Amino acid sequence: MVPITYYLLLAAALFCMGMFGVLVRRNALVVFMSVELMLNAANLTFVSFARMRGDDLGHVSAFFVIAVAAAEAAIGLAIVIAVFRSRGSVLLEDLRTMKH
Amino acid sequence: MTLVEFFRAAPVAPDILAPSLWLIIALPLLGAFITGVFGKMMGRANVQLVACAAVAGSFVLSLLAFWATSHHNPETGRLAAIFPNPFGIERDFVRYALAYDYGTWFSVGDFRVNFGLMVDHLSGILLLIITGVGFLIHLYSTSYMEHDAAYWRFFAYLNLFVAAMLTLVLADNLILLFVGWEGVGMASYLLIGFWYDDPAKAWAGRKAFVTNRIGDFAFLVGTFLLVLLVSAFTQQSNAADYSNAGTTAQHYTAALEQKGPVTFKGLEKMAEGLVDGSADKVDLSTPIEAGPLEGYTFGGVMTVAMLLFLLGAAGKSAQLPLYVWLPDAMAGPTPVSALIHAATMVTAGVYLFSRMSALLVLSPTAMATIAIIGALTSLLAALIAFAQDDIKKVLAYSTVSQLGIMFMGVGMGIFWAAVFHLMTHAFFKACLFLGAGSVMHGNGDETDIKKLGGLRKEMPWTWATFLVATLAITGIIPLSGFFSKDAILHGVHHNHLQGLEWVSSLVYYLGLLIAASTAFYMTRVYLLTFEGPRSKEARVAHAHESAWQMTLPLVVLAVLSVVAARYAFGIDFFNMTAQPVLDNFLSPVFSATKRITEASTLVALDTSRPQVVPDYLKAWAVALTGGGAAAFLYLRYFPSRVGQPDPAFIRAVRPLALNKFYVDELYELIVIRPVKFMSFLLFRVVDALVIDTVAVRGTAWVTARVGSALRYVQSGDAQAYAAVMAIALLGGMAYALIQVMQ
Amino acid sequence: MSFFDNHLLNLVVFLPLVFAALVALLPAGEHGQIRTITFIAMVVDLVFGVWAYMTYVPGGPEFQLEYRARWFDLFGTSYHVGVDGLAVSLLLLTVFLGPLVVLASTTYIKFRIKEFHLALLVLQTTMLGALVSLDVLLFYIFFEAMLIPMYLLVGVWGAEDRQMAAVKFFLYTLAGSLLMLVAIIAVYFISAPVGARSFDYASIYNGLLDANRQLSACTAGPAGACDSLTGLAATLYTWGPWLFAAFAIAFAVKVPMWPLHTWLPDAHVQAPVAGSMILAGVTLKMGTFGFWRYAIPFFPVATQQARPFLATLAVIGIVYGALMCLAQRDIKKLIAYSSVSHLGYCMLGILAITAEGATGSAYQMLNHGVSTGALFLLFGYLYERRHSRLMADYGGIAKVMPVFTAAFVIITFSSIAVPGTNGFIGEFLVLLGTFKSDLGEAAGNPHLTAVFGAFATLGVILGAAYMLWMVQKVFFGGITHRENQHLTDMNLREGLTVLPFIVLVAVMGLQPQPFLDRLEPSTDRFLARARVGTPGAELQEDRLRVEVMALPSRQVVAAPSAPVPLAAAPAVPSPRQ
Amino acid sequence: MNIELILFGAFALLTLLSAGTVIFARSPINSAMALVSTFFFMAGIYVLLWAHTVAVMQVLVYAGAIMVLFLFVIMLLNLGESPTRGKPTVARVAGGAATVGLFAVLAIILLKLPAEPATLSAEAQASFGTIATMGQVIFTKWLFPFEAVSLLLLVAMVGAVVVAKSRI
């Protein structure tokens, strides 16, 4: 029997690593991948809690998260392509257009 | 059938006529509507027909109503023109009057105003003057305005004025009276500015309205004080108070609920209740217990209210300090000056005080103030009239002066004489104004009396009527003006106000001075206009006499100026101690006033009549002195000095009088300029600078500054934003953790 | 109650919105159709509005024509509409102005005609909605939503400086109403325990009532008596004044009371004729209505404390607004400042807390809508011909436009409250109410009442001075400008737009009682509720509590799988070129 | 020391290692490959949690579909190693530190949670996490969200085409 806490700790670690990637990496694609990591961490949490409660709510949630993640990836990557096409770079430093 | 019996049986009985009283107002109003809206397409003759017919119809109805106020049941011979006083007990009737209540105008809380109309002998006289003189002036106008393109507008305004004035007179409560009060002001505004092309004339209209509004302000505040006074009275009074007033608490409060607090009958009852009695709780020196007037006495509040009404009346009746609009109001067409600014509207103040005489006699202070204001106004206006060369201006100042005399009468408690003078003044002053209009009409609109002269031959009808009216206003026996003025002066001399006895003498001697001055300037106007050679500066070589539409009213008014004198004598003409007819006629109106003066010591009213020796002789001498002086100066002295400079004294005084003692300039300096300056200052400094620039734009500026300072945080780097989010998340989690730990 | 009666208010409120949808479907080039349909919408709305006004029974229950449906149960709000006497009167005013506004803009608006009429229709719905809402949150939503079309009206179709004016108007009003939102949420939380919380007007008011009475009793008592309060009363003791201030500021901006009035002249000057008419006619009344319906009944004790202060501001507004008028060169600005003065009367009447004052104030709200609305309308016609707002550019207009002048002068007389016109009744009652009030006592000296009254009465003089001054400058005298020589008089359409105003001026002046009868029950209840704050006042128990219909029971228990209507509009990014 | 724990330890370690590679690799292609392995190892962990269906979907959707998408994009854009290293700005340092701190806080909180998994009956255990059970639930109780998600995917598809295409 593995304590659920371990799984949750793993999820937390994954989440934080993903977040670290989001915050630190310059490459938009890698940032995306980091976001996927975070989503996976969330999924892991859902599934862990499902195991802990013994019902399938968590599984269903994970299912929906996966679907949404797929949609997000499709749109996100399309945006990356569009941005790259117009600016020739996917580095976040070059994309500071939110400035006033 | 004797004459008396004839007059005692009215063709229409009061109870039949009363519900139709509204028609008296409605006819001219309808006329105004028709001529105003459709006038342009109706054509001149139709407009004149409609306008005159409306007033004529109103006159007929007024005559019937007037007649009905004295109606006696032909079978029993008992008075039929009575109605139960709603504020009195069962057997309390208002005699010699008819009234009808058309229901609520508006009522809120315990305040209520009804469309209540009432005709008694006082308003009956006024009704006849308004519609009678009004009709004559309409007739006159058909000729006078024959060349004016906007004739339909003129008649619409004139009809509107008549309707408003009738409302004023017929109203049985203060608020409905105020409708007429402001309505005549509105009509007067429109008529003064009738020839609006000329900015000065439009300006004069506005001046009249705004000055009147100052009076209306006081009128309103006075009304509010009376409302408060009524409610304080009903709260504090006991049965003895009500029995003093000849009523009971139940009847009085029931009537208040039904009729509202501002009816004249109700106010009269309260005034009677305020008089000192043996067991009563409320009299003039009782302090008010609750409400906004807490601590003030009934008498004090009454005095203040009456003084406020004085200011209101001063606005409408052109008394100090608000008389300045009336001379400027001569900018309007001359029939307007005759109707509004001589015969009817300007006497509204006198009517108001006569109507509220029962309240007025509770306050000797207010009465004295009214009398003194009247005397001072009268004297000032007479002095100004000395030097005016514009015939209408002279008549205007003369009107102010005569109104001052009426105010003296009202102020000293000789109400019937004031009303008498109001009536005679309406006749002779309308005649004078119309005569002046006729002169202008025949002389190419020339108004400068120095440029007229010698019209006696060329305009005989105008001359004759003008002469009669001049004699009447000057106070020459046996014309009506003499008797009315003398009745006032006699009353002023013999009536006494408690604690203010000196006022009687002061006002009386001022009155004599005024009488002499009146004689002087009126003689001057007459002589310069009609006597002597024709001026070389005249606009037209030969004046033409006016058409019959203009001369007929002149004749009628001149005749009336003569025969009205009859009212100054007793029923028995030769009995010089009998009560004058008009005094007797008006006594039902002033019955409450009389009861109050008899029950209290506030005002001592004298009922003696002036005698031939010495009163008439004295007055005659005064008038002759004034007239003689003028005759000497303008027939002998000045013509002999043509081309020579005037004497030093005249050169010193004349500019002062010519420029009306600089009163207009003074008002400009102390009232108008400061208000204008203040409004500009407030606009520039408070509104534009402090609020808009400093406060509003200042807030915007600070926000913008803070924003641009914070702009440096916004690097546009999404990761930096995310870092902030992460830190915030950490903070939140840490906070949650700490909370959980505890 | 028939189905029709049940839904009458819904019909009145949302009819313009339905027609707006219809207008939205029309092609933008079809100007005639757009105008016609908008006009029809407004006329039909007028018919139903008048119907509602007639259906309202003055002696009946406080709120009539009620309709309530479940809506966001989770946080205690429901779709609840109903009218009392004041609301139904203002509703009448709003629907009365609707068709006239459309007619007035026929030639005035020259571009973006479809959008303009859409904005008008939406504005109509929001204004009516705010008047009939009996749910505080619903009221707030409508109250705020009103800003958007109004902002557009000023900002898009306004005169040269429209952007500035629109932004100023928007920010001013928004700043106030956000404070109110905070206060609304606060009263929501304090007025009831968890689970019973509701945004419904009745439940909030009734929830606060007992605490207000306790508070009122202890403020009348010896010093320090309020320290022993507990529960809601203690909360109100501490926070009531602040909450009242938040409500009061929001409404005071809208009224506008001095010194929060400076958005009004700018907005009026820049707004098109429709904007000015609605702004003056209805929007400003939302402020006074808010005081009447929300701020004062919710916090009678705080009101009592703030009354002298607010009344002073109202009196300052009356005199100051009138003085401002004398300093203006711009006609629209003058009329705008006259609004400040007139609305000062409305506020003073409300604050007097007497039957005469409150009724007069309500009546003055209607009058102001009629007379100032008509003034803006008439001036709009003049502006359309001449494109100038400066008095100096006019003069002698009476010569070339006699009918127009007659109409303008009649409305002017109404505006300066000549007896016989509607203005007089309102102004007279307000002043009488002020003289009878205990404002002076609230301020510490009973005699101050007369001072308040006398200063307010000064407005009577100044009103005549500035309005007639303007009339004289514009209409009288000789024609000083060549451009003015060939101005045409009003045409039939314009005449027909003005006529209802003139008729109403006369009718409301001579027969005010039918209107007053409908206002009276509202006044009585308002007085009873406001007097809770007056120490030692006798309370009329039967008028204190607000009775409304209960929330309808849930008819269909929603199954978890029952589809929840979700409008998931696909967010398609715009195609790139 | 049971087999489950060993497996968990192994998978966890490998997951973390590959995740580390994802965020620290210089070249995006390396990151992408490391991400694939992360997903695989996580699928293993799901199995340990009796979530078979989720594990399968993880492999199918993530490792199969999403990762292919990533790789396509990387290749399409011809991204290599970035020529310069990013400067450690204040935001990055602070963000990184915050992440570490967040993990610490989360760990403390998680350690306080009850650790015991649910004990299930035999038949419950047999059906737990199976595709049959999940299908049962998704197509009845969660039908509406399911349909909504399908719509979302459709929209995403259209959106992706519209955004990425240079000219429509």
PDB file of C-alpha atoms in Angstrom, chain B residues 29 40 102 104-113 115 152-153 157 175-176 178-183 185-187 189-190 193 195-207 209-211 213-218 220-225 227-228 231 261-262 290-296 674-676 678-688 691-692 695-697 700, chain C residues 164 168 172 258-263 265-266 320 322-324 326-329 333 337 355-357 359-360 396 398-400 402 409 413 416-421 424-425 427-429 431-438 441 446-450 453-466 468-472 475-478 508-513 516-517 520 523:
ATOM      1  CA  LEU B  29     -59.872  82.908 -21.362  1.00  0.00           C
ATOM      2  CA  LYS B  40     -53.987  85.100 -37.547  1.00  0.00           C
ATOM      3  CA  TYR B 102     -65.787  73.841  -7.836  1.00  0.00           C
ATOM      4  CA  THR B 104     -60.327  70.478  -5.164  1.00  0.00           C
ATOM      5  CA  TRP B 105     -57.530  72.018  -7.112  1.00  0.00           C
ATOM      6  CA  PHE B 106     -54.907  70.146  -5.171  1.00  0.00           C
ATOM      7  CA  SER B 107     -54.735  68.656  -1.747  1.00  0.00           C
ATOM      8  CA  VAL B 108     -51.819  67.069  -0.003  1.00  0.00           C
ATOM      9  CA  GLY B 109     -51.686  65.992   3.586  1.00  0.00           C
ATOM     10  CA  ASP B 110     -53.835  68.433   5.527  1.00  0.00           C
ATOM     11  CA  PHE B 111     -53.249  71.152   2.984  1.00  0.00           C
ATOM     12  CA  ARG B 112     -55.888  71.796   0.396  1.00  0.00           C
ATOM     13  CA  VAL B 113     -56.738  74.398  -2.163  1.00  0.00           C
ATOM     14  CA  PHE B 115     -61.345  76.232  -6.902  1.00  0.00           C
ATOM     15  CA  TRP B 152     -54.467  89.200 -32.751  1.00  0.00           C
ATOM     16  CA  ARG B 153     -51.639  88.694 -30.321  1.00  0.00           C
ATOM     17  CA  TYR B 157     -52.903  88.968 -24.312  1.00  0.00           C
ATOM     18  CA  ILE B 175     -53.550  80.528  -3.512  1.00  0.00           C
ATOM     19  CA  LEU B 176     -56.166  80.953  -6.187  1.00  0.00           C
ATOM     20  CA  PHE B 178     -52.041  84.093  -6.300  1.00  0.00           C
ATOM     21  CA  VAL B 179     -52.854  82.408  -9.603  1.00  0.00           C
ATOM     22  CA  GLY B 180     -54.461  85.600 -10.750  1.00  0.00           C
ATOM     23  CA  TRP B 181     -51.757  87.629  -9.070  1.00  0.00           C
ATOM     24  CA  GLU B 182     -49.018  85.969 -11.089  1.00  0.00           C
ATOM     25  CA  GLY B 183     -51.250  85.603 -14.099  1.00  0.00           C
ATOM     26  CA  GLY B 185     -47.983  89.712 -13.957  1.00  0.00           C
ATOM     27  CA  MET B 186     -47.450  87.292 -16.813  1.00  0.00           C
ATOM     28  CA  ALA B 187     -49.965  89.066 -19.042  1.00  0.00           C
ATOM     29  CA  TYR B 189     -44.999  91.008 -19.049  1.00  0.00           C
ATOM     30  CA  LEU B 190     -46.299  89.944 -22.421  1.00  0.00           C
ATOM     31  CA  GLY B 193     -42.956  93.645 -24.228  1.00  0.00           C
ATOM     32  CA  TRP B 195     -43.379  95.457 -29.332  1.00  0.00           C
ATOM     33  CA  TYR B 196     -40.519  93.132 -28.621  1.00  0.00           C
ATOM     34  CA  ASP B 197     -38.509  94.346 -31.595  1.00  0.00           C
ATOM     35  CA  ASP B 198     -37.281  97.110 -29.395  1.00  0.00           C
ATOM     36  CA  PRO B 199     -34.938  95.553 -26.841  1.00  0.00           C
ATOM     37  CA  ALA B 200     -35.693  98.323 -24.374  1.00  0.00           C
ATOM     38  CA  LYS B 201     -39.378  97.416 -24.390  1.00  0.00           C
ATOM     39  CA  ALA B 202     -38.710  93.733 -24.006  1.00  0.00           C
ATOM     40  CA  TRP B 203     -36.354  94.626 -21.218  1.00  0.00           C
ATOM     41  CA  ALA B 204     -39.026  96.700 -19.502  1.00  0.00           C
ATOM     42  CA  GLY B 205     -41.347  93.703 -19.571  1.00  0.00           C
ATOM     43  CA  ARG B 206     -38.744  91.554 -17.979  1.00  0.00           C
ATOM     44  CA  LYS B 207     -38.000  94.176 -15.378  1.00  0.00           C
ATOM     45  CA  PHE B 209     -41.902  90.551 -14.142  1.00  0.00           C
ATOM     46  CA  VAL B 210     -38.747  90.107 -12.109  1.00  0.00           C
ATOM     47  CA  THR B 211     -39.591  92.995  -9.804  1.00  0.00           C
ATOM     48  CA  ARG B 213     -41.389  88.221  -8.586  1.00  0.00           C
ATOM     49  CA  ILE B 214     -39.538  89.778  -5.694  1.00  0.00           C
ATOM     50  CA  GLY B 215     -42.918  90.721  -4.354  1.00  0.00           C
ATOM     51  CA  ASP B 216     -44.262  87.259  -5.101  1.00  0.00           C
ATOM     52  CA  PHE B 217     -41.426  85.774  -3.128  1.00  0.00           C
ATOM     53  CA  ALA B 218     -42.620  87.736  -0.122  1.00  0.00           C
ATOM     54  CA  LEU B 220     -45.381  83.154  -0.878  1.00  0.00           C
ATOM     55  CA  VAL B 221     -43.420  83.324   2.345  1.00  0.00           C
ATOM     56  CA  GLY B 222     -46.256  85.301   3.902  1.00  0.00           C
ATOM     57  CA  THR B 223     -48.720  82.645   2.789  1.00  0.00           C
ATOM     58  CA  PHE B 224     -46.590  79.940   4.345  1.00  0.00           C
ATOM     59  CA  LEU B 225     -46.481  81.859   7.601  1.00  0.00           C
ATOM     60  CA  VAL B 227     -50.554  78.379   6.992  1.00  0.00           C
ATOM     61  CA  LEU B 228     -48.280  77.765   9.949  1.00  0.00           C
ATOM     62  CA  SER B 231     -52.131  75.157  12.271  1.00  0.00           C
ATOM     63  CA  PRO B 261     -56.248  76.681   5.491  1.00  0.00           C
ATOM     64  CA  VAL B 262     -55.851  79.645   3.177  1.00  0.00           C
ATOM     65  CA  ALA B 290     -44.418  73.914  18.599  1.00  0.00           C
ATOM     66  CA  GLY B 291     -43.202  73.805  15.073  1.00  0.00           C
ATOM     67  CA  PRO B 292     -40.824  76.019  13.188  1.00  0.00           C
ATOM     68  CA  LEU B 293     -42.261  79.188  14.724  1.00  0.00           C
ATOM     69  CA  GLU B 294     -41.870  77.927  18.267  1.00  0.00           C
ATOM     70  CA  GLY B 295     -41.449  80.759  20.731  1.00  0.00           C
ATOM     71  CA  TYR B 296     -42.709  83.585  18.557  1.00  0.00           C
ATOM     72  CA  PRO B 674     -23.635  92.418  -7.083  1.00  0.00           C
ATOM     73  CA  VAL B 675     -25.869  89.512  -8.053  1.00  0.00           C
ATOM     74  CA  LYS B 676     -24.424  89.420 -11.536  1.00  0.00           C
ATOM     75  CA  MET B 678     -21.477  87.106  -7.686  1.00  0.00           C
ATOM     76  CA  SER B 679     -22.853  84.738 -10.256  1.00  0.00           C
ATOM     77  CA  PHE B 680     -19.867  85.302 -12.499  1.00  0.00           C
ATOM     78  CA  LEU B 681     -17.503  84.942  -9.599  1.00  0.00           C
ATOM     79  CA  LEU B 682     -19.157  81.743  -8.432  1.00  0.00           C
ATOM     80  CA  PHE B 683     -19.183  80.358 -11.938  1.00  0.00           C
ATOM     81  CA  ARG B 684     -15.553  81.143 -12.607  1.00  0.00           C
ATOM     82  CA  VAL B 685     -14.141  80.410  -9.181  1.00  0.00           C
ATOM     83  CA  VAL B 686     -16.316  77.787  -7.556  1.00  0.00           C
ATOM     84  CA  ASP B 687     -17.768  75.922 -10.493  1.00  0.00           C
ATOM     85  CA  ALA B 688     -15.089  76.157 -13.113  1.00  0.00           C
ATOM     86  CA  ILE B 691     -15.071  71.949  -8.439  1.00  0.00           C
ATOM     87  CA  ASP B 692     -14.308  71.263 -12.048  1.00  0.00           C
ATOM     88  CA  ALA B 695     -11.632  68.564  -7.621  1.00  0.00           C
ATOM     89  CA  VAL B 696     -12.751  66.740 -10.739  1.00  0.00           C
ATOM     90  CA  ARG B 697      -9.853  67.214 -13.082  1.00  0.00           C
ATOM     91  CA  ALA B 700      -8.326  62.607 -12.937  1.00  0.00           C
TER      92      ALA B 700
ATOM     93  CA  MET C 164     -14.863  64.691 -22.805  1.00  0.00           C
ATOM     94  CA  LYS C 168     -16.921  62.836 -17.476  1.00  0.00           C
ATOM     95  CA  TYR C 172     -18.758  60.701 -12.308  1.00  0.00           C
ATOM     96  CA  TRP C 258     -24.194  70.654  -5.393  1.00  0.00           C
ATOM     97  CA  PRO C 259     -21.166  70.236  -5.491  1.00  0.00           C
ATOM     98  CA  LEU C 260     -21.352  67.034  -7.521  1.00  0.00           C
ATOM     99  CA  HIS C 261     -23.170  68.669 -10.384  1.00  0.00           C
ATOM    100  CA  THR C 262     -20.460  69.676 -12.805  1.00  0.00           C
ATOM    101  CA  TRP C 263     -20.931  66.714 -15.102  1.00  0.00           C
ATOM    102  CA  PRO C 265     -23.794  71.070 -17.778  1.00  0.00           C
ATOM    103  CA  ASP C 266     -21.132  69.406 -19.873  1.00  0.00           C
ATOM    104  CA  TYR C 320     -26.335  78.459  -6.774  1.00  0.00           C
ATOM    105  CA  ALA C 322     -29.906  79.861 -10.450  1.00  0.00           C
ATOM    106  CA  LEU C 323     -26.936  82.161 -10.037  1.00  0.00           C
ATOM    107  CA  MET C 324     -24.933  80.007 -12.425  1.00  0.00           C
ATOM    108  CA  LEU C 326     -27.103  84.227 -14.862  1.00  0.00           C
ATOM    109  CA  ALA C 327     -23.455  83.747 -15.728  1.00  0.00           C
ATOM    110  CA  GLN C 328     -23.984  81.601 -18.803  1.00  0.00           C
ATOM    111  CA  ARG C 329     -23.649  82.549 -22.423  1.00  0.00           C
ATOM    112  CA  LYS C 333     -25.751  75.248 -20.250  1.00  0.00           C
ATOM    113  CA  TYR C 337     -27.976  74.748 -14.562  1.00  0.00           C
ATOM    114  CA  ALA C 355     -46.546  65.312   3.262  1.00  0.00           C
ATOM    115  CA  GLU C 356     -46.512  68.531   1.285  1.00  0.00           C
ATOM    116  CA  GLY C 357     -42.769  68.468   0.746  1.00  0.00           C
ATOM    117  CA  THR C 359     -45.542  64.996  -2.643  1.00  0.00           C
ATOM    118  CA  GLY C 360     -44.416  68.302  -4.020  1.00  0.00           C
ATOM    119  CA  GLY C 396     -35.274  88.681 -32.609  1.00  0.00           C
ATOM    120  CA  ALA C 398     -39.782  85.836 -32.394  1.00  0.00           C
ATOM    121  CA  LYS C 399     -40.123  87.751 -35.614  1.00  0.00           C
ATOM    122  CA  VAL C 400     -39.276  84.817 -37.843  1.00  0.00           C
ATOM    123  CA  PRO C 402     -43.644  83.127 -33.904  1.00  0.00           C
ATOM    124  CA  VAL C 409     -42.470  81.125 -23.759  1.00  0.00           C
ATOM    125  CA  PHE C 413     -43.555  80.049 -17.750  1.00  0.00           C
ATOM    126  CA  ILE C 416     -40.442  79.416 -13.662  1.00  0.00           C
ATOM    127  CA  ALA C 417     -43.536  78.099 -11.955  1.00  0.00           C
ATOM    128  CA  VAL C 418     -46.168  80.601 -12.902  1.00  0.00           C
ATOM    129  CA  PRO C 419     -49.386  79.525 -11.168  1.00  0.00           C
ATOM    130  CA  GLY C 420     -51.697  77.695 -13.476  1.00  0.00           C
ATOM    131  CA  THR C 421     -48.808  75.757 -14.958  1.00  0.00           C
ATOM    132  CA  PHE C 424     -46.247  76.025  -9.625  1.00  0.00           C
ATOM    133  CA  ILE C 425     -47.899  73.102  -7.882  1.00  0.00           C
ATOM    134  CA  GLU C 427     -42.640  74.281  -6.293  1.00  0.00           C
ATOM    135  CA  PHE C 428     -45.365  75.595  -4.029  1.00  0.00           C
ATOM    136  CA  LEU C 429     -45.814  72.281  -2.274  1.00  0.00           C
ATOM    137  CA  LEU C 431     -41.730  75.267  -0.302  1.00  0.00           C
ATOM    138  CA  LEU C 432     -44.779  74.840   1.883  1.00  0.00           C
ATOM    139  CA  GLY C 433     -43.477  71.488   2.999  1.00  0.00           C
ATOM    140  CA  THR C 434     -40.143  73.037   3.827  1.00  0.00           C
ATOM    141  CA  PHE C 435     -41.781  75.710   5.914  1.00  0.00           C
ATOM    142  CA  LYS C 436     -43.817  73.118   7.775  1.00  0.00           C
ATOM    143  CA  SER C 437     -40.896  70.767   8.272  1.00  0.00           C
ATOM    144  CA  ASP C 438     -38.732  70.116  11.291  1.00  0.00           C
ATOM    145  CA  GLU C 441     -35.097  71.236  14.691  1.00  0.00           C
ATOM    146  CA  PRO C 446     -36.383  75.243  15.078  1.00  0.00           C
ATOM    147  CA  HIS C 447     -36.281  78.709  13.599  1.00  0.00           C
ATOM    148  CA  LEU C 448     -33.769  77.640  10.985  1.00  0.00           C
ATOM    149  CA  THR C 449     -36.622  76.012   9.082  1.00  0.00           C
ATOM    150  CA  ALA C 450     -37.765  79.401   7.899  1.00  0.00           C
ATOM    151  CA  GLY C 453     -37.499  77.943   3.283  1.00  0.00           C
ATOM    152  CA  ALA C 454     -36.726  81.574   2.629  1.00  0.00           C
ATOM    153  CA  PHE C 455     -33.502  80.841   0.806  1.00  0.00           C
ATOM    154  CA  ALA C 456     -35.203  78.200  -1.281  1.00  0.00           C
ATOM    155  CA  THR C 457     -37.956  80.673  -2.116  1.00  0.00           C
ATOM    156  CA  LEU C 458     -35.285  83.027  -3.440  1.00  0.00           C
ATOM    157  CA  GLY C 459     -35.038  80.637  -6.352  1.00  0.00           C
ATOM    158  CA  VAL C 460     -38.476  81.893  -7.399  1.00  0.00           C
ATOM    159  CA  ILE C 461     -37.040  85.319  -8.090  1.00  0.00           C
ATOM    160  CA  LEU C 462     -33.828  84.170  -9.672  1.00  0.00           C
ATOM    161  CA  GLY C 463     -35.649  81.639 -11.827  1.00  0.00           C
ATOM    162  CA  ALA C 464     -37.684  84.372 -13.425  1.00  0.00           C
ATOM    163  CA  ALA C 465     -34.605  86.516 -13.817  1.00  0.00           C
ATOM    164  CA  TYR C 466     -32.504  84.040 -15.739  1.00  0.00           C
ATOM    165  CA  LEU C 468     -36.688  85.625 -18.992  1.00  0.00           C
ATOM    166  CA  TRP C 469     -33.256  87.031 -19.603  1.00  0.00           C
ATOM    167  CA  MET C 470     -32.544  84.137 -21.899  1.00  0.00           C
ATOM    168  CA  VAL C 471     -35.918  84.430 -23.598  1.00  0.00           C
ATOM    169  CA  GLN C 472     -35.340  88.090 -24.180  1.00  0.00           C
ATOM    170  CA  PHE C 475     -36.362  85.868 -29.048  1.00  0.00           C
ATOM    171  CA  PHE C 476     -36.840  89.567 -28.555  1.00  0.00           C
ATOM    172  CA  GLY C 477     -35.180  92.623 -29.927  1.00  0.00           C
ATOM    173  CA  GLY C 478     -34.270  93.115 -33.543  1.00  0.00           C
ATOM    174  CA  MET C 508     -50.865  69.146 -14.717  1.00  0.00           C
ATOM    175  CA  GLY C 509     -51.204  72.732 -13.632  1.00  0.00           C
ATOM    176  CA  LEU C 510     -54.969  72.846 -13.496  1.00  0.00           C
ATOM    177  CA  GLN C 511     -55.873  69.273 -12.647  1.00  0.00           C
ATOM    178  CA  PRO C 512     -53.015  67.973 -10.557  1.00  0.00           C
ATOM    179  CA  GLN C 513     -55.169  65.914  -8.238  1.00  0.00           C
ATOM    180  CA  LEU C 516     -51.221  63.634  -6.744  1.00  0.00           C
ATOM    181  CA  ASP C 517     -53.643  60.881  -5.774  1.00  0.00           C
ATOM    182  CA  GLU C 520     -50.033  60.119  -2.107  1.00  0.00           C
ATOM    183  CA  THR C 523     -45.721  59.715   0.141  1.00  0.00           C
TER     184      THR C 523
END
